[in-house]
């Protein structure tokens, strides 16, 4: 045995007097299971029980380090807005304990990348500031015409398909990809590769989306899982290293040019920071919006009265319908924070060093905030969605996502004469980002 110590994830301190409640014992394995996220009713039931019986619940699920599950809207906000006290750097998302150990052993820390969601201030703020302006409403607005043109192309494509398609696979999946790739300045011919790579990162737990299908089998090798993700990242790196060189030589009006030429404290940003930046914008900008675009359409197809309201007045209804789609689908299922000090939350004593799981789908069904939270209503207003998070890490692309979705809902529902489900929809198995995988539809234009 070598005497060189291998870096390990921090042990979560355990208070020996702390026990999981009955509600936590019944639900903690469910709320981390990728499979359960493909069956939202099961998840909704688990979260409803936690909100009612143990809203800040100590959970020790099999195969994961323990955490506090934060399931009430107000508590998710309270944690999210205190970015110094509750940080991202140590553990920003759920990962199997074995996978965390392997990343530590390889990198000496918790991450393979340095994306915005893995960083804390001051570095987080400085990097975010580089592209922030690009995603503010005034700047997003300047791209509205281009976005509406893309929305029209996709609805034209749907019309050309005759009267049946898979709305998720044929429309919702590709439309936001085209928008974000245009903003990054990635050419159309490279989109299929980008789609595959972003899905391998975000849908990494779904056997249909993962790079190495054998990883979905029981007892799959965690080392193999890590090297599969690393292969995906290596491909991203190769691609964006070329983009960086190009944009340094030939600056353009795109986000890649901002990243490639970005400086922090007067120095160019490092290679890992730049690569991580491209990856977070490419990946976060696509699957999330695809999921909520499809999820909202599915919400309407399952509620004919809501569909009718939308079809009767697509322009008047699109703003509220989009936020309801994003609440209903909640594409990002969680982020995590780590407490830097002891803290009392809803009467529970969180200890310094412990992590908290911010359960966005639960916050979005919180009975204290939403009337009839389990009803899908295209005209819901007010609608205090927690889907984009809150505080210093609040989604950078939320104005873009809303505009994109408004554009395609207006285009689709002002043209389609009838639309209905033509088969059983299915959902992505992933506990981080997910939504519909397939929505078979029949329609007339
Ligand atoms: C962060 C959700 C679309 C880029 C986040 C966070 C959530 C989220 C929950 C973390 C917030 C927190 O920790 O408090 C969503 C949803 C979307 C969406 C539901 C679509 C409906 C987009 C788009 C982009 C984007 C279109 C394109 C640029 C980002 C980035 C971050 C982020 C860069 C990291 C921000 C930071 O850590 O400072 N998003 N997002 N997102 N999102 Fe989105």
Tab-separated table of C-alpha atoms and ligand atoms in Angstrom:
chain	number	residue	atom	x	y	z
A	1	UNK	CA	0.000	0.000	0.000
A	2	UNK	CA	1.272	3.479	-0.825
A	3	UNK	CA	1.452	5.992	2.013
A	4	UNK	CA	0.193	8.761	-0.261
A	5	UNK	CA	-3.211	9.708	1.137
A	6	UNK	CA	-6.028	9.627	-1.429
A	7	UNK	CA	-8.310	12.668	-1.186
A	8	UNK	CA	-11.787	11.811	0.117
A	9	UNK	CA	-15.110	13.653	0.133
A	10	UNK	CA	-15.723	15.318	3.506
A	11	UNK	CA	-17.516	13.077	6.001
A	12	UNK	CA	-20.839	14.592	6.803
A	13	UNK	CA	-20.812	15.071	10.545
A	14	UNK	CA	-23.467	12.981	12.189
A	15	UNK	CA	-25.269	13.969	15.307
A	16	UNK	CA	-25.680	10.572	17.025
A	17	UNK	CA	-28.957	11.671	18.544
A	18	UNK	CA	-30.340	12.393	15.061
A	19	UNK	CA	-32.710	9.838	13.594
A	20	UNK	CA	-34.538	9.829	10.307
A	21	UNK	CA	-38.246	10.504	10.846
A	22	UNK	CA	-40.762	7.938	9.683
A	23	UNK	CA	-41.560	10.142	6.666
A	24	UNK	CA	-37.868	10.441	5.786
A	25	UNK	CA	-37.346	6.695	6.155
A	26	UNK	CA	-40.242	6.081	3.785
A	27	UNK	CA	-39.152	8.619	1.158
A	28	UNK	CA	-35.394	9.244	1.216
A	29	UNK	CA	-34.548	6.455	-1.247
A	30	UNK	CA	-37.367	7.571	-3.536
A	31	UNK	CA	-36.388	11.223	-3.821
A	32	UNK	CA	-32.885	10.345	-5.043
A	33	UNK	CA	-33.891	7.565	-7.412
A	34	UNK	CA	-33.532	8.476	-11.125
A	35	UNK	CA	-36.293	5.974	-11.944
A	36	UNK	CA	-38.826	7.677	-9.701
A	37	UNK	CA	-38.348	10.945	-11.612
A	38	UNK	CA	-39.910	9.196	-14.610
A	39	UNK	CA	-43.055	8.716	-12.490
A	40	UNK	CA	-43.922	12.135	-11.140
A	41	UNK	CA	-47.063	10.986	-9.254
A	42	UNK	CA	-44.900	8.805	-7.033
A	43	UNK	CA	-42.509	11.661	-6.429
A	44	UNK	CA	-45.345	14.138	-5.786
A	45	UNK	CA	-46.734	11.800	-3.123
A	46	UNK	CA	-43.330	11.445	-1.438
A	47	UNK	CA	-42.757	15.212	-1.392
A	48	UNK	CA	-46.310	15.933	-0.178
A	49	UNK	CA	-45.667	13.642	2.791
A	50	UNK	CA	-42.353	15.322	3.586
A	51	UNK	CA	-43.884	18.813	3.359
A	52	UNK	CA	-46.652	17.769	5.737
A	53	UNK	CA	-44.692	15.686	8.236
A	54	UNK	CA	-41.015	16.630	8.068
A	55	UNK	CA	-40.401	19.621	5.780
A	56	UNK	CA	-36.688	19.874	6.621
A	57	UNK	CA	-35.913	16.163	6.745
A	58	UNK	CA	-32.660	14.438	7.619
A	59	UNK	CA	-32.163	11.780	4.922
A	60	UNK	CA	-29.668	8.946	4.749
A	61	UNK	CA	-30.492	7.269	1.432
A	62	UNK	CA	-28.698	4.142	0.283
A	63	UNK	CA	-25.540	4.871	-1.772
A	64	UNK	CA	-25.567	8.669	-1.192
A	65	UNK	CA	-23.997	10.812	1.515
A	66	UNK	CA	-26.689	12.126	3.879
A	67	UNK	CA	-28.361	15.518	3.470
A	68	UNK	CA	-31.276	17.623	4.649
A	69	UNK	CA	-34.181	17.535	2.182
A	70	UNK	CA	-35.686	21.056	2.038
A	71	UNK	CA	-39.171	20.718	0.609
A	72	UNK	CA	-41.045	23.968	1.433
A	73	UNK	CA	-40.974	26.882	-1.026
A	74	UNK	CA	-40.145	29.457	1.673
A	75	UNK	CA	-37.257	27.375	3.020
A	76	UNK	CA	-35.748	26.807	-0.440
A	77	UNK	CA	-35.820	30.614	-0.883
A	78	UNK	CA	-34.350	31.228	2.586
A	79	UNK	CA	-31.394	28.922	1.891
A	80	UNK	CA	-30.864	30.027	-1.726
A	81	UNK	CA	-30.640	33.723	-0.988
A	82	UNK	CA	-27.851	33.329	1.608
A	83	UNK	CA	-24.972	32.496	-0.684
A	84	UNK	CA	-22.210	33.071	1.864
A	85	UNK	CA	-23.831	30.865	4.456
A	86	UNK	CA	-24.968	28.140	2.067
A	87	UNK	CA	-22.358	27.522	-0.606
A	88	UNK	CA	-22.210	25.493	-3.823
A	89	UNK	CA	-18.516	24.603	-3.993
A	90	UNK	CA	-18.442	21.412	-1.921
A	91	UNK	CA	-21.475	19.570	-3.248
A	92	UNK	CA	-23.761	21.250	-5.764
A	93	UNK	CA	-25.712	18.183	-6.868
A	94	UNK	CA	-26.475	14.566	-5.957
A	95	UNK	CA	-23.903	12.048	-6.981
A	96	UNK	CA	-23.409	8.450	-5.851
A	97	UNK	CA	-20.987	8.211	-2.940
A	98	UNK	CA	-18.710	5.912	-4.952
A	99	UNK	CA	-18.647	8.388	-7.854
A	100	UNK	CA	-17.802	11.242	-5.463
A	101	UNK	CA	-14.938	9.189	-4.049
A	102	UNK	CA	-13.542	8.552	-7.494
A	103	UNK	CA	-13.683	12.205	-8.495
A	104	UNK	CA	-11.876	13.122	-5.260
A	105	UNK	CA	-9.255	10.450	-5.853
A	106	UNK	CA	-8.622	11.772	-9.362
A	107	UNK	CA	-8.819	15.526	-8.865
A	108	UNK	CA	-8.248	16.039	-5.135
A	109	UNK	CA	-11.579	17.886	-4.991
A	110	UNK	CA	-15.289	17.454	-5.619
A	111	UNK	CA	-15.445	18.422	-9.328
A	112	UNK	CA	-14.229	17.580	-12.801
A	113	UNK	CA	-15.208	21.062	-14.025
A	114	UNK	CA	-15.437	24.612	-12.708
A	115	UNK	CA	-18.842	25.744	-13.883
A	116	UNK	CA	-20.804	28.633	-12.384
A	117	UNK	CA	-22.975	26.261	-10.376
A	118	UNK	CA	-19.879	24.713	-8.759
A	119	UNK	CA	-18.284	28.016	-7.766
A	120	UNK	CA	-18.829	30.504	-4.965
A	121	UNK	CA	-18.163	34.227	-4.779
A	122	UNK	CA	-15.954	36.051	-5.473
A	123	UNK	CA	-14.956	33.856	-8.467
A	124	UNK	CA	-18.563	32.905	-9.211
A	125	UNK	CA	-19.632	36.540	-9.378
A	126	UNK	CA	-16.698	37.577	-11.549
A	127	UNK	CA	-17.265	34.800	-14.075
A	128	UNK	CA	-21.036	35.213	-14.120
A	129	UNK	CA	-20.575	38.938	-14.708
A	130	UNK	CA	-18.753	38.226	-18.002
A	131	UNK	CA	-21.849	36.989	-19.833
A	132	UNK	CA	-24.602	38.320	-17.578
A	133	UNK	CA	-25.422	41.207	-19.890
A	134	UNK	CA	-26.002	38.800	-22.780
A	135	UNK	CA	-28.845	37.163	-20.924
A	136	UNK	CA	-30.578	40.256	-19.538
A	137	UNK	CA	-34.042	41.073	-20.934
A	138	UNK	CA	-32.866	44.026	-23.073
A	139	UNK	CA	-30.272	41.870	-24.839
A	140	UNK	CA	-32.492	38.812	-25.165
A	141	UNK	CA	-35.107	41.081	-26.740
A	142	UNK	CA	-32.697	41.956	-29.548
A	143	UNK	CA	-32.748	38.277	-30.539
A	144	UNK	CA	-36.527	37.975	-30.460
A	145	UNK	CA	-36.964	38.089	-34.236
A	146	UNK	CA	-34.296	35.429	-34.790
A	147	UNK	CA	-35.915	33.249	-32.108
A	148	UNK	CA	-39.388	33.636	-33.639
A	149	UNK	CA	-37.954	32.665	-37.031
A	150	UNK	CA	-36.583	29.448	-35.529
A	151	UNK	CA	-39.907	28.770	-33.764
A	152	UNK	CA	-41.700	29.147	-37.102
A	153	UNK	CA	-39.272	26.754	-38.803
A	154	UNK	CA	-40.001	24.080	-36.213
A	155	UNK	CA	-43.770	24.494	-36.433
A	156	UNK	CA	-43.452	24.405	-40.267
A	157	UNK	CA	-41.540	21.165	-39.875
A	158	UNK	CA	-44.315	19.767	-37.680
A	159	UNK	CA	-46.916	20.765	-40.284
A	160	UNK	CA	-44.834	19.109	-43.026
A	161	UNK	CA	-44.749	15.868	-41.060
A	162	UNK	CA	-48.351	15.332	-41.976
A	163	UNK	CA	-50.481	14.976	-38.853
A	164	UNK	CA	-48.513	12.811	-36.448
A	165	UNK	CA	-45.182	13.259	-34.732
A	166	UNK	CA	-43.397	12.863	-31.442
A	167	UNK	CA	-43.626	16.428	-30.145
A	168	UNK	CA	-40.754	15.935	-27.695
A	169	UNK	CA	-38.346	14.191	-30.058
A	170	UNK	CA	-39.201	16.090	-33.244
A	171	UNK	CA	-39.828	19.624	-31.956
A	172	UNK	CA	-39.176	20.347	-28.270
A	173	UNK	CA	-35.772	18.668	-28.212
A	174	UNK	CA	-34.254	20.494	-31.169
A	175	UNK	CA	-35.779	23.954	-30.993
A	176	UNK	CA	-34.011	25.246	-27.828
A	177	UNK	CA	-30.826	23.571	-29.009
A	178	UNK	CA	-30.916	25.620	-32.229
A	179	UNK	CA	-31.527	28.834	-30.223
A	180	UNK	CA	-28.689	28.328	-27.727
A	181	UNK	CA	-26.273	27.141	-30.418
A	182	UNK	CA	-26.998	30.280	-32.408
A	183	UNK	CA	-26.265	32.367	-29.309
A	184	UNK	CA	-23.024	30.451	-28.738
A	185	UNK	CA	-22.184	30.703	-32.433
A	186	UNK	CA	-22.046	26.933	-33.040
A	187	UNK	CA	-22.935	26.057	-36.671
A	188	UNK	CA	-26.130	24.102	-37.425
A	189	UNK	CA	-24.202	21.068	-38.748
A	190	UNK	CA	-22.617	20.528	-35.309
A	191	UNK	CA	-25.967	20.472	-33.481
A	192	UNK	CA	-26.477	16.664	-33.518
A	193	UNK	CA	-23.122	16.204	-31.813
A	194	UNK	CA	-23.926	18.910	-29.233
A	195	UNK	CA	-27.298	17.298	-28.564
A	196	UNK	CA	-25.645	13.945	-27.926
A	197	UNK	CA	-22.965	15.391	-25.665
A	198	UNK	CA	-25.323	17.538	-23.574
A	199	UNK	CA	-27.667	14.571	-23.139
A	200	UNK	CA	-24.813	12.355	-22.051
A	201	UNK	CA	-24.019	14.851	-19.312
A	202	UNK	CA	-27.514	15.685	-18.086
A	203	UNK	CA	-29.385	12.495	-18.861
A	204	UNK	CA	-26.433	10.402	-17.714
A	205	UNK	CA	-28.666	8.125	-15.630
A	206	UNK	CA	-31.134	7.274	-18.379
A	207	UNK	CA	-30.112	4.145	-20.285
A	208	UNK	CA	-31.470	5.576	-23.546
A	209	UNK	CA	-29.276	8.643	-23.252
A	210	UNK	CA	-26.054	7.388	-21.696
A	211	UNK	CA	-22.901	6.912	-23.715
A	212	UNK	CA	-22.176	3.376	-22.471
A	213	UNK	CA	-25.471	1.466	-22.178
A	214	UNK	CA	-23.936	-1.207	-19.929
A	215	UNK	CA	-23.784	1.471	-17.196
A	216	UNK	CA	-27.525	1.183	-16.648
A	217	UNK	CA	-27.177	-2.409	-15.506
A	218	UNK	CA	-27.332	-3.261	-11.845
A	219	UNK	CA	-23.899	-3.287	-10.228
A	220	UNK	CA	-22.449	-1.166	-13.070
A	221	UNK	CA	-18.860	-0.185	-12.524
A	222	UNK	CA	-18.576	3.372	-11.084
A	223	UNK	CA	-15.082	3.785	-12.571
A	224	UNK	CA	-16.527	3.027	-15.981
A	225	UNK	CA	-19.261	5.607	-15.329
A	226	UNK	CA	-16.721	8.266	-14.515
A	227	UNK	CA	-14.568	7.500	-17.521
A	228	UNK	CA	-17.664	7.627	-19.734
A	229	UNK	CA	-18.423	11.179	-18.496
A	230	UNK	CA	-14.775	12.066	-18.954
A	231	UNK	CA	-14.855	10.894	-22.570
A	232	UNK	CA	-17.851	13.153	-23.147
A	233	UNK	CA	-16.069	16.082	-21.513
A	234	UNK	CA	-12.917	15.432	-23.584
A	235	UNK	CA	-14.996	15.739	-26.750
A	236	UNK	CA	-16.511	19.005	-25.514
A	237	UNK	CA	-13.034	20.298	-24.680
A	238	UNK	CA	-11.676	19.463	-28.106
A	239	UNK	CA	-14.570	21.165	-29.817
A	240	UNK	CA	-14.513	24.354	-27.742
A	241	UNK	CA	-10.725	24.666	-27.761
A	242	UNK	CA	-11.040	25.167	-31.514
A	243	UNK	CA	-13.870	27.676	-30.997
A	244	UNK	CA	-11.710	29.599	-28.480
A	245	UNK	CA	-8.846	29.863	-30.938
A	246	UNK	CA	-11.183	30.984	-33.679
A	247	UNK	CA	-12.957	33.642	-31.577
A	248	UNK	CA	-9.686	35.076	-30.329
A	249	UNK	CA	-8.561	35.507	-33.940
A	250	UNK	CA	-11.991	36.463	-35.373
A	251	UNK	CA	-14.280	37.938	-32.713
A	252	UNK	CA	-18.013	37.700	-33.522
A	253	UNK	CA	-21.261	38.864	-31.953
A	254	UNK	CA	-21.770	35.695	-29.894
A	255	UNK	CA	-21.341	34.377	-26.351
A	256	UNK	CA	-18.359	32.208	-27.345
A	257	UNK	CA	-16.453	35.383	-28.232
A	258	UNK	CA	-17.186	36.766	-24.741
A	259	UNK	CA	-15.966	33.569	-23.080
A	260	UNK	CA	-12.906	33.124	-25.319
A	261	UNK	CA	-11.749	36.687	-24.646
A	262	UNK	CA	-12.990	36.909	-21.043
A	263	UNK	CA	-10.700	38.274	-18.329
A	264	UNK	CA	-10.912	38.219	-14.554
A	265	UNK	CA	-8.844	40.710	-12.542
A	266	UNK	CA	-7.064	41.657	-15.761
A	267	UNK	CA	-5.977	38.084	-16.596
A	268	UNK	CA	-7.494	35.833	-19.284
A	269	UNK	CA	-9.712	33.192	-17.697
A	270	UNK	CA	-8.106	29.739	-17.416
A	271	UNK	CA	-8.683	26.890	-19.877
A	272	UNK	CA	-10.782	24.869	-17.407
A	273	UNK	CA	-12.921	27.897	-16.506
A	274	UNK	CA	-13.507	28.693	-20.196
A	275	UNK	CA	-14.355	25.080	-21.111
A	276	UNK	CA	-16.665	24.794	-18.125
A	277	UNK	CA	-18.401	28.006	-19.181
A	278	UNK	CA	-19.152	26.779	-22.711
A	279	UNK	CA	-20.400	23.514	-21.283
A	280	UNK	CA	-22.765	25.060	-18.716
A	281	UNK	CA	-24.258	27.442	-21.273
A	282	UNK	CA	-24.610	24.708	-23.920
A	283	UNK	CA	-26.003	22.112	-21.541
A	284	UNK	CA	-28.105	24.277	-19.191
A	285	UNK	CA	-29.483	26.262	-22.100
A	286	UNK	CA	-30.987	23.335	-23.866
A	287	UNK	CA	-32.343	20.294	-21.985
A	288	UNK	CA	-34.116	22.427	-19.407
A	289	UNK	CA	-36.057	24.441	-21.964
A	290	UNK	CA	-36.797	21.329	-24.074
A	291	UNK	CA	-38.239	19.636	-21.009
A	292	UNK	CA	-40.520	22.512	-20.045
A	293	UNK	CA	-41.632	23.194	-23.634
A	294	UNK	CA	-42.773	19.585	-23.967
A	295	UNK	CA	-44.003	19.350	-20.378
A	296	UNK	CA	-46.313	22.342	-20.868
A	297	UNK	CA	-47.759	20.941	-24.097
A	298	UNK	CA	-48.367	17.642	-22.313
A	299	UNK	CA	-50.050	19.516	-19.456
A	300	UNK	CA	-52.464	21.027	-21.997
A	301	UNK	CA	-53.089	17.762	-23.854
A	302	UNK	CA	-54.036	16.133	-20.568
A	303	UNK	CA	-56.369	19.041	-19.707
A	304	UNK	CA	-58.574	19.806	-22.739
A	305	UNK	CA	-60.164	22.863	-21.077
A	306	UNK	CA	-56.712	24.387	-20.610
A	307	UNK	CA	-55.751	23.510	-24.178
A	308	UNK	CA	-58.867	25.266	-25.418
A	309	UNK	CA	-58.050	28.398	-23.397
A	310	UNK	CA	-54.606	28.428	-24.964
A	311	UNK	CA	-55.879	27.859	-28.496
A	312	UNK	CA	-58.553	30.551	-28.104
A	313	UNK	CA	-55.988	33.223	-27.215
A	314	UNK	CA	-52.365	32.087	-27.769
A	315	UNK	CA	-50.838	35.566	-27.559
A	316	UNK	CA	-52.819	36.638	-24.509
A	317	UNK	CA	-52.188	33.382	-22.694
A	318	UNK	CA	-48.582	32.588	-23.618
A	319	UNK	CA	-46.857	34.463	-20.776
A	320	UNK	CA	-48.766	32.763	-17.986
A	321	UNK	CA	-48.836	29.420	-19.829
A	322	UNK	CA	-45.048	29.423	-20.087
A	323	UNK	CA	-44.548	29.942	-16.355
A	324	UNK	CA	-47.132	27.262	-15.605
A	325	UNK	CA	-45.296	24.886	-17.970
A	326	UNK	CA	-42.053	25.607	-16.113
A	327	UNK	CA	-43.741	25.089	-12.726
A	328	UNK	CA	-45.522	21.940	-13.861
A	329	UNK	CA	-42.423	20.316	-15.351
A	330	UNK	CA	-39.775	21.731	-12.986
A	331	UNK	CA	-36.986	20.567	-15.326
A	332	UNK	CA	-34.185	21.074	-12.785
A	333	UNK	CA	-35.039	18.676	-9.975
A	334	UNK	CA	-32.584	19.928	-7.387
A	335	UNK	CA	-29.445	21.802	-6.527
A	336	UNK	CA	-27.544	21.438	-3.278
A	337	UNK	CA	-25.871	23.768	-0.805
A	338	UNK	CA	-23.458	23.188	2.089
A	339	UNK	CA	-23.866	25.052	5.396
A	340	UNK	CA	-20.838	27.140	6.412
A	341	UNK	CA	-22.216	27.748	9.917
A	342	UNK	CA	-24.692	26.042	12.192
A	343	UNK	CA	-28.162	27.316	11.247
A	344	UNK	CA	-31.709	26.799	12.394
A	345	UNK	CA	-34.220	26.188	9.604
A	346	UNK	CA	-37.880	25.626	10.478
A	347	UNK	CA	-36.794	24.477	13.932
A	348	UNK	CA	-34.215	21.955	12.688
A	349	UNK	CA	-30.574	22.455	13.620
A	350	UNK	CA	-28.379	22.232	10.519
A	351	UNK	CA	-24.717	21.760	11.429
A	352	UNK	CA	-21.804	23.434	9.689
A	353	UNK	CA	-20.582	21.147	6.876
A	354	UNK	CA	-23.923	19.421	6.279
A	355	UNK	CA	-25.560	19.574	2.895
A	356	UNK	CA	-29.069	20.549	1.884
A	357	UNK	CA	-31.054	19.250	-1.073
A	358	UNK	CA	-33.242	22.010	-2.527
A	359	UNK	CA	-36.246	20.071	-3.812
A	360	UNK	CA	-37.640	22.367	-6.527
A	361	UNK	CA	-40.489	20.059	-7.675
A	362	UNK	CA	-41.720	20.060	-4.082
A	363	UNK	CA	-41.442	23.851	-3.707
A	364	UNK	CA	-43.506	24.167	-6.893
A	365	UNK	CA	-46.347	22.088	-5.391
A	366	UNK	CA	-46.294	23.779	-1.980
A	367	UNK	CA	-49.893	24.227	-0.800
A	368	UNK	CA	-48.886	27.332	1.200
A	369	UNK	CA	-47.884	29.156	-1.991
A	370	UNK	CA	-50.002	27.759	-4.827
A	371	UNK	CA	-53.803	27.370	-4.968
A	372	UNK	CA	-54.618	23.839	-6.131
A	373	UNK	CA	-50.947	23.084	-6.827
A	374	UNK	CA	-51.746	19.798	-8.558
A	375	UNK	CA	-53.883	21.522	-11.180
A	376	UNK	CA	-52.359	22.678	-14.449
A	377	UNK	CA	-53.760	26.126	-15.323
A	378	UNK	CA	-52.495	28.099	-18.305
A	379	UNK	CA	-53.726	31.359	-16.755
A	380	UNK	CA	-52.260	30.822	-13.267
A	381	UNK	CA	-51.397	34.233	-11.832
A	382	UNK	CA	-49.595	34.988	-9.610
A	383	UNK	CA	-47.261	32.043	-10.127
A	384	UNK	CA	-44.268	32.177	-7.806
A	385	UNK	CA	-42.279	29.437	-9.490
A	386	UNK	CA	-39.076	28.259	-7.831
A	387	UNK	CA	-37.961	26.414	-11.000
A	388	UNK	CA	-35.183	28.923	-11.752
A	389	UNK	CA	-33.812	28.854	-8.201
A	390	UNK	CA	-33.187	32.053	-6.271
A	391	UNK	CA	-30.349	34.275	-5.010
A	392	UNK	CA	-26.883	34.672	-6.525
A	393	UNK	CA	-27.075	31.514	-8.665
A	394	UNK	CA	-30.575	32.183	-9.982
A	395	UNK	CA	-30.800	30.936	-13.555
A	396	UNK	CA	-28.784	33.081	-15.935
A	397	UNK	CA	-30.913	32.031	-18.911
A	398	UNK	CA	-34.412	32.483	-17.487
A	399	UNK	CA	-35.388	35.440	-19.692
A	400	UNK	CA	-34.163	33.589	-22.749
A	401	UNK	CA	-36.010	30.405	-21.757
A	402	UNK	CA	-39.265	32.314	-21.250
A	403	UNK	CA	-38.992	34.164	-24.554
A	404	UNK	CA	-38.196	30.952	-26.443
A	405	UNK	CA	-41.156	29.154	-24.985
A	406	UNK	CA	-43.520	32.070	-25.578
A	407	UNK	CA	-42.412	32.218	-29.207
A	408	UNK	CA	-43.081	28.549	-29.919
A	409	UNK	CA	-46.355	28.397	-27.959
A	410	UNK	CA	-47.683	31.446	-29.837
A	411	UNK	CA	-46.600	30.037	-33.196
A	412	UNK	CA	-47.940	26.544	-32.542
A	413	UNK	CA	-51.250	27.363	-30.911
A	414	UNK	CA	-52.147	30.137	-33.355
A	415	UNK	CA	-51.724	27.718	-36.279
A	416	UNK	CA	-52.748	24.259	-35.146
A	417	UNK	CA	-56.506	23.529	-35.503
A	418	UNK	CA	-56.539	20.467	-33.271
A	419	UNK	CA	-53.953	18.465	-31.318
A	420	UNK	CA	-54.257	15.397	-29.093
A	421	UNK	CA	-52.197	12.617	-27.610
A	422	UNK	CA	-51.683	9.688	-29.976
A	423	UNK	CA	-49.983	7.327	-27.530
A	424	UNK	CA	-48.494	6.963	-24.097
A	425	UNK	CA	-45.921	9.648	-23.202
A	426	UNK	CA	-42.713	8.596	-21.432
A	427	UNK	CA	-40.280	10.440	-19.174
A	428	UNK	CA	-36.521	10.721	-18.659
A	429	UNK	CA	-35.019	8.760	-15.783
A	430	UNK	CA	-32.774	11.354	-14.151
A	431	UNK	CA	-32.758	12.961	-10.716
A	432	UNK	CA	-31.094	16.179	-11.896
A	433	UNK	CA	-32.582	17.466	-15.174
A	434	UNK	CA	-35.512	15.776	-16.829
A	435	UNK	CA	-39.008	15.874	-18.237
A	436	UNK	CA	-40.816	14.150	-21.092
A	437	UNK	CA	-38.825	11.807	-23.327
A	438	UNK	CA	-41.612	11.108	-25.790
A	439	UNK	CA	-44.990	12.798	-26.498
A	440	UNK	CA	-46.744	11.117	-29.450
A	441	UNK	CA	-49.289	13.557	-30.915
A	442	UNK	CA	-51.902	13.664	-33.663
A	443	UNK	CA	-52.886	17.083	-35.054
A	444	UNK	CA	-54.416	19.108	-37.871
A	445	UNK	CA	-53.218	22.444	-39.230
B	1	LIG	C1	-28.742	28.019	-13.254
B	1	LIG	C2	-33.182	26.281	-14.089
B	1	LIG	C3	-32.842	27.570	-18.781
B	1	LIG	C4	-28.251	28.841	-18.026
B	1	LIG	C5	-29.987	27.463	-13.079
B	1	LIG	C6	-30.510	27.005	-11.804
B	1	LIG	C7	-31.732	26.503	-12.048
B	1	LIG	C8	-32.013	26.659	-13.466
B	1	LIG	C9	-32.685	25.878	-11.021
B	1	LIG	C10	-29.789	27.066	-10.446
B	1	LIG	C11	-30.356	28.188	-9.611
B	1	LIG	C12	-29.881	28.232	-8.190
B	1	LIG	O1	-28.950	27.523	-7.803
B	1	LIG	O2	-30.479	29.024	-7.408
B	1	LIG	C13	-33.469	26.483	-15.428
B	1	LIG	C14	-34.739	26.165	-16.061
B	1	LIG	C15	-34.638	26.530	-17.374
B	1	LIG	C16	-33.315	27.075	-17.577
B	1	LIG	C17	-35.925	25.553	-15.347
B	1	LIG	C18	-35.653	26.445	-18.482
B	1	LIG	C19	-36.950	26.388	-18.316
B	1	LIG	C20	-31.585	28.071	-18.972
B	1	LIG	C21	-31.109	28.602	-20.216
B	1	LIG	C22	-29.815	28.943	-20.026
B	1	LIG	C23	-29.478	28.642	-18.631
B	1	LIG	C24	-31.919	28.774	-21.507
B	1	LIG	C25	-28.943	29.556	-21.081
B	1	LIG	C26	-27.934	30.266	-20.903
B	1	LIG	C27	-28.006	28.707	-16.678
B	1	LIG	C28	-26.709	28.992	-16.071
B	1	LIG	C29	-26.860	28.763	-14.692
B	1	LIG	C30	-28.232	28.335	-14.492
B	1	LIG	C31	-25.455	29.457	-16.795
B	1	LIG	C32	-25.811	28.924	-13.581
B	1	LIG	C33	-25.994	30.262	-12.894
B	1	LIG	C34	-25.077	30.475	-11.696
B	1	LIG	O3	-24.691	29.507	-11.039
B	1	LIG	O4	-24.757	31.649	-11.439
B	1	LIG	N1	-30.929	27.260	-14.072
B	1	LIG	N2	-32.642	27.013	-16.373
B	1	LIG	N3	-30.588	28.115	-18.027
B	1	LIG	N4	-28.890	28.327	-15.702
B	1	LIG	FE1	-30.780	27.769	-16.023
